[in-house]
mmCIF file of C-alpha atoms and ligand atoms in Angstrom:
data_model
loop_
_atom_site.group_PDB
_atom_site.id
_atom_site.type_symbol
_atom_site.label_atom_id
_atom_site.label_comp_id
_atom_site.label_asym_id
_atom_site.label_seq_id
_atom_site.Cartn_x
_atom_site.Cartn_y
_atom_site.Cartn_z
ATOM 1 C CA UNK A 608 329.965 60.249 -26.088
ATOM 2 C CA UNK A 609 328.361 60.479 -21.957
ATOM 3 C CA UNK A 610 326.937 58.238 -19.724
ATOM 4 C CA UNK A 611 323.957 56.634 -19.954
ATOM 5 C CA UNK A 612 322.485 54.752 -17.085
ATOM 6 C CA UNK A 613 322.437 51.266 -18.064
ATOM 7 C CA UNK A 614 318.994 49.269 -19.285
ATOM 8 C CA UNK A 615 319.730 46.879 -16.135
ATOM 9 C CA UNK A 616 317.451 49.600 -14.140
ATOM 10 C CA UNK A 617 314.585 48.480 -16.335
ATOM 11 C CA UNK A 618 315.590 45.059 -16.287
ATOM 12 C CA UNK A 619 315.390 45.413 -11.871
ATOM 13 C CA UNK A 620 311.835 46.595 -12.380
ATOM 14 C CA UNK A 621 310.681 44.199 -14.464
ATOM 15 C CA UNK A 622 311.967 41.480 -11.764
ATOM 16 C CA UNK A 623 310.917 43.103 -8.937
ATOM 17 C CA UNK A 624 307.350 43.354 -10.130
ATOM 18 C CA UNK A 625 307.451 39.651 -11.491
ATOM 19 C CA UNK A 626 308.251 38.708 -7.722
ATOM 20 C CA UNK A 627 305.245 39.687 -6.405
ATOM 21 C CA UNK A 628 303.759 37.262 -7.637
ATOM 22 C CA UNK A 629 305.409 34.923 -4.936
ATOM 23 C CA UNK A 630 303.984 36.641 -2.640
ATOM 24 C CA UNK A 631 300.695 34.971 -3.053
ATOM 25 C CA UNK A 632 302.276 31.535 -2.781
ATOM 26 C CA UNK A 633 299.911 30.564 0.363
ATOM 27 C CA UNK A 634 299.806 28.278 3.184
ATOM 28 C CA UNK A 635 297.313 26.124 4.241
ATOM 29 C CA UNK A 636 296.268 24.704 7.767
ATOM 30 C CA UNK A 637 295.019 21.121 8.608
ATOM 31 C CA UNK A 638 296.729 18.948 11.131
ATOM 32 C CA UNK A 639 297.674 15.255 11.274
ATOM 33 C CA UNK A 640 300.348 13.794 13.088
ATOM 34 C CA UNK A 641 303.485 13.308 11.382
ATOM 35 C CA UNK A 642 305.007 9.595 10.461
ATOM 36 C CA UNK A 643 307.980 9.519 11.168
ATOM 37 C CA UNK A 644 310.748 9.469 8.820
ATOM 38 C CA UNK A 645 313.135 11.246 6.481
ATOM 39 C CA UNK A 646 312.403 15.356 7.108
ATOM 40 C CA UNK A 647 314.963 16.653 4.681
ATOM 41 C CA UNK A 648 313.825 19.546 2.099
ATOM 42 C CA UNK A 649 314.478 16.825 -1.092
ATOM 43 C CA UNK A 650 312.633 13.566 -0.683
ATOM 44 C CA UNK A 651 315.109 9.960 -1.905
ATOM 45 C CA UNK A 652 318.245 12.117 -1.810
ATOM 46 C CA UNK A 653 316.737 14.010 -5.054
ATOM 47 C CA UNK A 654 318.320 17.061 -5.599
ATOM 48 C CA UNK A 655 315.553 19.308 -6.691
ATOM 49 C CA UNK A 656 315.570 23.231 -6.808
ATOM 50 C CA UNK A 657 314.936 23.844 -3.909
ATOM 51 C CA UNK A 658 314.583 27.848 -4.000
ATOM 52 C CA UNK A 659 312.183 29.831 -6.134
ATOM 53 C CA UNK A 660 315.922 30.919 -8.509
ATOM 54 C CA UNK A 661 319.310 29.726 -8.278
ATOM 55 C CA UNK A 662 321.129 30.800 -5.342
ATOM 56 C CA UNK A 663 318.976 33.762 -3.760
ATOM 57 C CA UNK A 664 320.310 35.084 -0.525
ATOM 58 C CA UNK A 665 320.126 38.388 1.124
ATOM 59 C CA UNK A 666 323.169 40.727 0.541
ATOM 60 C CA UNK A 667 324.229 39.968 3.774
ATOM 61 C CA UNK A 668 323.977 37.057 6.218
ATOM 62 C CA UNK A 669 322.746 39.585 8.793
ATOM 63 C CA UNK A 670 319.248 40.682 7.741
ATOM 64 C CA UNK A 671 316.642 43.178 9.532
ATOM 65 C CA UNK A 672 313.294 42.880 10.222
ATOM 66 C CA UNK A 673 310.224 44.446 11.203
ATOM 67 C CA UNK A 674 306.894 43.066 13.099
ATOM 68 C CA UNK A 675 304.117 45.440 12.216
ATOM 69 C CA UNK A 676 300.834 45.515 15.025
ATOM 70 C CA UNK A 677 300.715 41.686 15.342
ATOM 71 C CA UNK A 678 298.930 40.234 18.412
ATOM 72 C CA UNK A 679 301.407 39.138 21.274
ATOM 73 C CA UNK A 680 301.434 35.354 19.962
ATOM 74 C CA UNK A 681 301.839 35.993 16.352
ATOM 75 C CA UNK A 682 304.841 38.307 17.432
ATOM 76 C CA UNK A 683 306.408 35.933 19.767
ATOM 77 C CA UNK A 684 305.848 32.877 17.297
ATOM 78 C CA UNK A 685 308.074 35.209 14.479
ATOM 79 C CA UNK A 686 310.460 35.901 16.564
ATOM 80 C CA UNK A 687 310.792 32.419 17.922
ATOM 81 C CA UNK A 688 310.951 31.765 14.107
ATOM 82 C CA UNK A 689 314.404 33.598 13.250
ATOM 83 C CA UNK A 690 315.779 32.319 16.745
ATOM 84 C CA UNK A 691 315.199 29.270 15.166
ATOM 85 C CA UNK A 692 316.334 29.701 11.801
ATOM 86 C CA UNK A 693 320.145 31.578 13.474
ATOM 87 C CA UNK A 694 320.509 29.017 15.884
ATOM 88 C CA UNK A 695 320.911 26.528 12.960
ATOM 89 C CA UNK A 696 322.426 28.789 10.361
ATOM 90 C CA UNK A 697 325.002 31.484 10.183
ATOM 91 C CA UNK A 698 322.510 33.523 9.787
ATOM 92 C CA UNK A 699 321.338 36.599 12.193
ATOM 93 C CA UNK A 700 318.306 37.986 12.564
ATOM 94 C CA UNK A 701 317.972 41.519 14.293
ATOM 95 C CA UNK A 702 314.328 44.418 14.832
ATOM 96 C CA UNK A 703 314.908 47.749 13.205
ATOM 97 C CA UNK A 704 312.143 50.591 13.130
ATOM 98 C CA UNK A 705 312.594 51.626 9.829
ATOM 99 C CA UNK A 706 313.972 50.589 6.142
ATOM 100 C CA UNK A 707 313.778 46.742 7.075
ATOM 101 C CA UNK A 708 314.750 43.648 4.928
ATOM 102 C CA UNK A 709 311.995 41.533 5.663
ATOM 103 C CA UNK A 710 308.553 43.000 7.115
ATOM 104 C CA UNK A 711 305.909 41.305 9.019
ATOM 105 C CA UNK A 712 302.188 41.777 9.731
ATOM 106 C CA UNK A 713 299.629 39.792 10.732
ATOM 107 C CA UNK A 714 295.621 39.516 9.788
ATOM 108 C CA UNK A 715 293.605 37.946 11.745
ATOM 109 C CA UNK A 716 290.382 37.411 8.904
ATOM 110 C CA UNK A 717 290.039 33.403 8.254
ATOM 111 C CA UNK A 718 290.812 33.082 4.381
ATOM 112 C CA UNK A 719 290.008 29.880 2.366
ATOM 113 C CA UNK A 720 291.073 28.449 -0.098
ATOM 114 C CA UNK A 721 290.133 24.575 -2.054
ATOM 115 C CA UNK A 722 288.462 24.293 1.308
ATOM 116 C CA UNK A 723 291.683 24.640 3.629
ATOM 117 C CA UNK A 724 292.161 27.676 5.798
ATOM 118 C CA UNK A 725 294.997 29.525 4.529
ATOM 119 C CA UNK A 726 297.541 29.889 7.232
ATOM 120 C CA UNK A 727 300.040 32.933 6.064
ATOM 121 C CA UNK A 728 301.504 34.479 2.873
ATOM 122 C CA UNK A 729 305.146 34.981 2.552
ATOM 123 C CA UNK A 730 307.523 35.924 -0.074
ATOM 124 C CA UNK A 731 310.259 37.827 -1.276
ATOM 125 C CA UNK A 732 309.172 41.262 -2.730
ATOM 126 C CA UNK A 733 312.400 42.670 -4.571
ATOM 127 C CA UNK A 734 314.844 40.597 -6.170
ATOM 128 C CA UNK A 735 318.029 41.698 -7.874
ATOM 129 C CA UNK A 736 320.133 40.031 -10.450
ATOM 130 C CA UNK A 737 323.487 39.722 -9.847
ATOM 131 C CA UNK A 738 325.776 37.653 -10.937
ATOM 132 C CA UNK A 739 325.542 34.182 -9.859
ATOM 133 C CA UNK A 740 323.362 35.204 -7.349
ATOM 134 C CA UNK A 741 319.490 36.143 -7.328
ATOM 135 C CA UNK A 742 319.917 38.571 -4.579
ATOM 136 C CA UNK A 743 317.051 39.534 -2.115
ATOM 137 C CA UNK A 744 316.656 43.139 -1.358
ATOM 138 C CA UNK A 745 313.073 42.945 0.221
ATOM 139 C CA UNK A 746 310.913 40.010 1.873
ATOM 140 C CA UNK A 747 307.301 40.425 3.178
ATOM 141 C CA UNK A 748 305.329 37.576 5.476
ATOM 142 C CA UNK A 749 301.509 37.819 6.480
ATOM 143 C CA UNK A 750 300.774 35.868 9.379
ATOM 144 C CA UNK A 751 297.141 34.594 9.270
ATOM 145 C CA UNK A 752 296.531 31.304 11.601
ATOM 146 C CA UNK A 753 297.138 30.887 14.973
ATOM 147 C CA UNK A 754 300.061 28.626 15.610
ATOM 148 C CA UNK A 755 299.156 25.531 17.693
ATOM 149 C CA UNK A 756 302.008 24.009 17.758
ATOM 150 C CA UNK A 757 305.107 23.437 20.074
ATOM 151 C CA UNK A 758 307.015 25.089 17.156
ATOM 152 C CA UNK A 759 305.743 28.082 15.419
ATOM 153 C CA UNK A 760 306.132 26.109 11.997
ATOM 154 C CA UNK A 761 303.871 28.537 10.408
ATOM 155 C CA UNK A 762 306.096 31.387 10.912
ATOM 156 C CA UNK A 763 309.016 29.487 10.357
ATOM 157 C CA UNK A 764 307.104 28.206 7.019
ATOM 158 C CA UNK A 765 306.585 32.298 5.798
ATOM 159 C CA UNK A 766 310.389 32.581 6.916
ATOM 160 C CA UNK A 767 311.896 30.454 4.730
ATOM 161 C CA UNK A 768 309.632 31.345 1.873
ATOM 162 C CA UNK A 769 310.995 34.790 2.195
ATOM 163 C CA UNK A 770 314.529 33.101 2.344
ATOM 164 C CA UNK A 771 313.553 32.396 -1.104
ATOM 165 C CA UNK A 772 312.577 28.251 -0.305
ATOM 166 C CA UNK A 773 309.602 26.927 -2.541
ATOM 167 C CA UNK A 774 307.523 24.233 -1.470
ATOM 168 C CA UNK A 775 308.629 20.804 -0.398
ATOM 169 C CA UNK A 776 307.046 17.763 -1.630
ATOM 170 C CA UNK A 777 308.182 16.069 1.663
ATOM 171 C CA UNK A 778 304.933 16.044 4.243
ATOM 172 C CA UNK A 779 307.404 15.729 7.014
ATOM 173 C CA UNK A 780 309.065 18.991 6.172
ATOM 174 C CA UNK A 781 308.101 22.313 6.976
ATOM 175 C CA UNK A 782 307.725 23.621 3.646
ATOM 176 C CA UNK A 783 305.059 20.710 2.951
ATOM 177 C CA UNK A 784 302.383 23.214 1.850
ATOM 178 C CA UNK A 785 299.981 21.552 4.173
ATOM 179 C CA UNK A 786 300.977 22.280 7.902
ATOM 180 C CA UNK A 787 301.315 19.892 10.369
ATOM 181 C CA UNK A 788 302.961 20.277 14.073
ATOM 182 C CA UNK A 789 305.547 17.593 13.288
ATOM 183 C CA UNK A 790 307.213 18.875 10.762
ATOM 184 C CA UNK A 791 310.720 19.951 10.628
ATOM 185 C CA UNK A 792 313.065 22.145 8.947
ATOM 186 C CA UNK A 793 315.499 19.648 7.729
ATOM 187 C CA UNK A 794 319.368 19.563 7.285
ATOM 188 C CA UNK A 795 319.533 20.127 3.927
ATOM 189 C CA UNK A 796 317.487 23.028 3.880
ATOM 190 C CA UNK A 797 320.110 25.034 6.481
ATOM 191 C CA UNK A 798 322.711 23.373 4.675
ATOM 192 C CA UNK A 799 322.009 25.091 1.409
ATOM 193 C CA UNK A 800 321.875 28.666 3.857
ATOM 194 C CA UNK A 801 324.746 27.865 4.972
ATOM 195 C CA UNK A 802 326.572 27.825 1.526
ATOM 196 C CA UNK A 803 324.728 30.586 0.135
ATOM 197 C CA UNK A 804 325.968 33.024 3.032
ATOM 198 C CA UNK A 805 329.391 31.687 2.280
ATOM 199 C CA UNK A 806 329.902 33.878 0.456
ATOM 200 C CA UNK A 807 331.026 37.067 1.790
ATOM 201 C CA UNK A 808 329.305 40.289 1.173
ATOM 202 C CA UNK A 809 331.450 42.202 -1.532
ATOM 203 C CA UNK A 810 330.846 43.892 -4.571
ATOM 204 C CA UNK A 811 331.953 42.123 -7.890
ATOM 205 C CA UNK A 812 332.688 44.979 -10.789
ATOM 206 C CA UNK A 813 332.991 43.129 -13.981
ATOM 207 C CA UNK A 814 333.435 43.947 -17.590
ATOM 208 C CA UNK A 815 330.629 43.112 -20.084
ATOM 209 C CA UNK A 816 330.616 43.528 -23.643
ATOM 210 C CA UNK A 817 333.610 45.541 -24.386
ATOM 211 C CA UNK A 818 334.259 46.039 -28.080
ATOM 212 C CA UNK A 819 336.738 48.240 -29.964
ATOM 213 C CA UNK A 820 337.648 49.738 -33.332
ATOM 214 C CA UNK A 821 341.016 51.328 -34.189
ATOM 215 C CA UNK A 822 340.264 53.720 -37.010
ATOM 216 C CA UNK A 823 343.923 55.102 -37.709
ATOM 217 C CA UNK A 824 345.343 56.484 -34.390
ATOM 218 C CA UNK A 825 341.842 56.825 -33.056
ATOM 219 C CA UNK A 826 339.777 54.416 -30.939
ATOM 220 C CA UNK A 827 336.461 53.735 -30.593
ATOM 221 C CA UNK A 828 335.261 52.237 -27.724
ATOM 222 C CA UNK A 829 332.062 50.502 -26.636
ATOM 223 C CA UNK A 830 331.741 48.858 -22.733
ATOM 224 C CA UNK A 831 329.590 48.021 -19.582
ATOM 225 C CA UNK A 832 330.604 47.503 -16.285
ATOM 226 C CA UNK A 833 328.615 45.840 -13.673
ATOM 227 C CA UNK A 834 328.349 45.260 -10.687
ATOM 228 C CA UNK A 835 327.748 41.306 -10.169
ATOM 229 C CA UNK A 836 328.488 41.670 -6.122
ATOM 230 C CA UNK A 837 326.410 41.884 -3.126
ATOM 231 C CA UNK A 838 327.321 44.970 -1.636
ATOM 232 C CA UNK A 839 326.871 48.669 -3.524
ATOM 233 C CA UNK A 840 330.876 49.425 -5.105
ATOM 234 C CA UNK A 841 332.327 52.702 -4.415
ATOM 235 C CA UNK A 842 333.598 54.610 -7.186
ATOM 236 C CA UNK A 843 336.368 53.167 -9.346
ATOM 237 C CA UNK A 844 337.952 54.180 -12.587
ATOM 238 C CA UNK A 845 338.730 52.050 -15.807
ATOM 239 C CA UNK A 846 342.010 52.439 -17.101
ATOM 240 C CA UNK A 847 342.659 51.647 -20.746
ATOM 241 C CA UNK A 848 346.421 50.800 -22.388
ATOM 242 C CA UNK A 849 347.395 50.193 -25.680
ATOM 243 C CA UNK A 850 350.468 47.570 -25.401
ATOM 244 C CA UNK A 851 350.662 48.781 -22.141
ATOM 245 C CA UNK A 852 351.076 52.370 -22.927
ATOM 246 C CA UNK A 853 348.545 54.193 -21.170
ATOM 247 C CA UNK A 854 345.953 55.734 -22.863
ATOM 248 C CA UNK A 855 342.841 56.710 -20.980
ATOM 249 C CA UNK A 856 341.261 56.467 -17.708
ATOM 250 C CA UNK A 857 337.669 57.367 -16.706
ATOM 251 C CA UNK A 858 335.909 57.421 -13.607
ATOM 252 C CA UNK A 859 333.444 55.431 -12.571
ATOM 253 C CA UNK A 860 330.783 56.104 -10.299
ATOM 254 C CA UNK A 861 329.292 53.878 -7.139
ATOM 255 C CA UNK A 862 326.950 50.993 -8.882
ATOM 256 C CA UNK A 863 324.431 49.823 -7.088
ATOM 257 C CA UNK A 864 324.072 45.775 -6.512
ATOM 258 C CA UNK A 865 322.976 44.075 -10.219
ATOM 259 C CA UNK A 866 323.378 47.517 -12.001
ATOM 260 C CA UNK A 867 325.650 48.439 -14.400
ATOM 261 C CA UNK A 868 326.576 51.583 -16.541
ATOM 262 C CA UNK A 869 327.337 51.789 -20.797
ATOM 263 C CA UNK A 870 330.542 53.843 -21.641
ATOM 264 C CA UNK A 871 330.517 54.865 -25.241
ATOM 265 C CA UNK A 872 334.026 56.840 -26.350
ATOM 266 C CA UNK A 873 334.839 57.925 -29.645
ATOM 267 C CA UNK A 874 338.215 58.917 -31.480
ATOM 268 C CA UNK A 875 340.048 58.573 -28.704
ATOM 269 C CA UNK A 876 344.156 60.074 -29.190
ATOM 270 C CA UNK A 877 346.519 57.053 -29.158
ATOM 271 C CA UNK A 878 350.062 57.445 -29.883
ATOM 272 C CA UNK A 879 351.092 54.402 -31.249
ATOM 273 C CA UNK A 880 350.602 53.308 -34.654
ATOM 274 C CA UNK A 881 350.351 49.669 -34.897
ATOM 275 C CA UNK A 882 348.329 48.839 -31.551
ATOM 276 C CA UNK A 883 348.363 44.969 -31.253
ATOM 277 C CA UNK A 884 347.130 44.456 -27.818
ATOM 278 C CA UNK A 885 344.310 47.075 -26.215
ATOM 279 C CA UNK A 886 343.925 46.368 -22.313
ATOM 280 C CA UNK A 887 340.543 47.374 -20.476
ATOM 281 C CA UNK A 888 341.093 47.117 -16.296
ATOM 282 C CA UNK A 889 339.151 48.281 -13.572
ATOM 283 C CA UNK A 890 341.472 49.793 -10.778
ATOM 284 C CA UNK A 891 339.178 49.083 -7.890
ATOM 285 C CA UNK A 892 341.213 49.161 -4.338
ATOM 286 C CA UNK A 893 338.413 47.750 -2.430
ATOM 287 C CA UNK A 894 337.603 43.786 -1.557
ATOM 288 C CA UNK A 895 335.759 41.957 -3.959
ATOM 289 C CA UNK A 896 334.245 38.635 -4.315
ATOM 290 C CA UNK A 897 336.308 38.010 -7.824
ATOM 291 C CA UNK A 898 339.257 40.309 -9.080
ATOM 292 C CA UNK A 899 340.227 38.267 -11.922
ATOM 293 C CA UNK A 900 337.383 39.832 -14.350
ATOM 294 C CA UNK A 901 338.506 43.611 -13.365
ATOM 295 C CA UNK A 902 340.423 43.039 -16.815
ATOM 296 C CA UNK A 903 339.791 42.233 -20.313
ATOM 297 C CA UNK A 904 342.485 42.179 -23.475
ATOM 298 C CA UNK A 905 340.941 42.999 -26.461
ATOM 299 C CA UNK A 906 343.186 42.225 -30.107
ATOM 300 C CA UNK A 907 342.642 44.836 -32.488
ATOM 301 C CA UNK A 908 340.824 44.666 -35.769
ATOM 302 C CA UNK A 909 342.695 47.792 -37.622
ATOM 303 C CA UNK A 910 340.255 49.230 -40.425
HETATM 304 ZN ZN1 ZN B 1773 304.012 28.096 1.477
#
């Protein structure tokens, strides 16, 4: 019997640290001119994964930054960057000094690599499972070239990668890992923003794995409850009935985005004698993105 914080907080480490690794997905510069053409994210109307995981977003379609000592162009070039990316999304970029979503800094060292000059580094840093949703808790870019072009596709380049966009095989889009002035960001690229931030930005508390055993007039019960959403819940409390005579309720405390909590109770008191029908709910009076899987019906298996 008692709480136990659920494994998910290991499993949220373990991902987070995996994501790094993105971080050293790099950008080279060279420039040609650009010929013309098709600049969408997919090439032949191929639908290809176009982000790192299935459906990453930030929690919400408003997301902070920060621009760490960068010189004045590399600054103005970012910021032109998530003008660019709101003005043809719903999303919204906005400067905070502290505790931002995605950080920035610059370096101004040359580094190579296969003979190209790398041009930035970007990529998100913390990633959360949740649900359908890979959500984004933390994104860091390195600005390294100059820009010289009309639009800072370099920053815009880092940006997206952040947004959680891989590399494009199209040479005419921006996330062409070879830069070129000409490139652009594409329709389908804000498109698939678009969708993502659809959604809005509740939490999602859902039953997983909820198993019982009658042993006379006593229960034992087994459960986890998540939280699938994309907001942190506030606290709740599970109600259980046995054909729909109440029998227990327990609180439940706030739950984080992608974690969950394991609720173990044993020979719990119910009155009736023949239960057919035990019922599991979540009495949550907030929004949420689903409220259809606040309940669960379990048959009994009498022993
Ligand atoms: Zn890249």
């Amino acid at each position: 019997m008692g709480w136990k914080i659920f494994v998910s907080f290991i499993f949220i480490l373990l991902v987070s640290s995996l994501l790094i690794f993105y971080w050293f997905i790099p950008f080279k510069t060279i420039e040609f001119g650009v010929s013309g053409g098709n600049s969408n994210f997919n090439l032949n109307n191929k639908s290809s994964n176009m982000q790192f995981y299935q459906n990453m977003r930030y929690p919400n379609s408003r997301i902070s930054y920060q621009i760490y000592d960068c010189p004045l162009q590399k600054e103005n070039d970012m910021e032109r960057a998530f003008e660019i990316i709101s003005e043809g999304s719903i999303l919204d970029f906005y400067p905070v000094d502290s505790d931002e979503q995605i950080s920035v800094t610059c370096d101004s060292k040359n580094k190579m690599e296969e003979g190209l000059f790398i041009a930035g580094e970007g990529g998100p840093t913390n990633i959360t499972r949740a649900g359908n949703f890979n959500v984004i808790l933390h994104g860091s870019i390195l600005l390294i070239r100059d820009s010289k072009c009309e639009t800072p596709n370099i920053a815009i380049h880092e940006l997206l990668h952040t947004l959680g966009f891989g590399h494009s095989e199209n040479q005419n889009n921006v996330m062409y890992p070879i830069t070129k002035c000409g490139q652009t960001i594409g329709e389908d690229i804000f498109q698939l923003i678009d969708e993502l931030y659809s959604f809005p930005s509740y939490e999602d508390l859902v039953f997983e794995n909820v198993s019982a055993v009658m042993h006379g007039r006593y229960l034992n019960v087994n459960m986890s409850v998540r939280n699938n959403g994309l907001r942190s819940s506030e606290k709740s409390r599970i109600i259980i009935s046995a054909d729909d005579k109440f029998v227990k309720e327990i609180d439940l405390d706030s739950l984080k985005i992608g974690y969950g909590r394991r609720i173990s109770l044993g020979n719990v008191w119910v009155s009736q004698i023949n239960v057919e029908e035990l019922e599991f709910f979540i009495d949550y009076n907030l929004t949420e993105l689903e409220k259809k899987n606040n309940k669960i019906i379990l048959k009994i298996k009498n022993k």
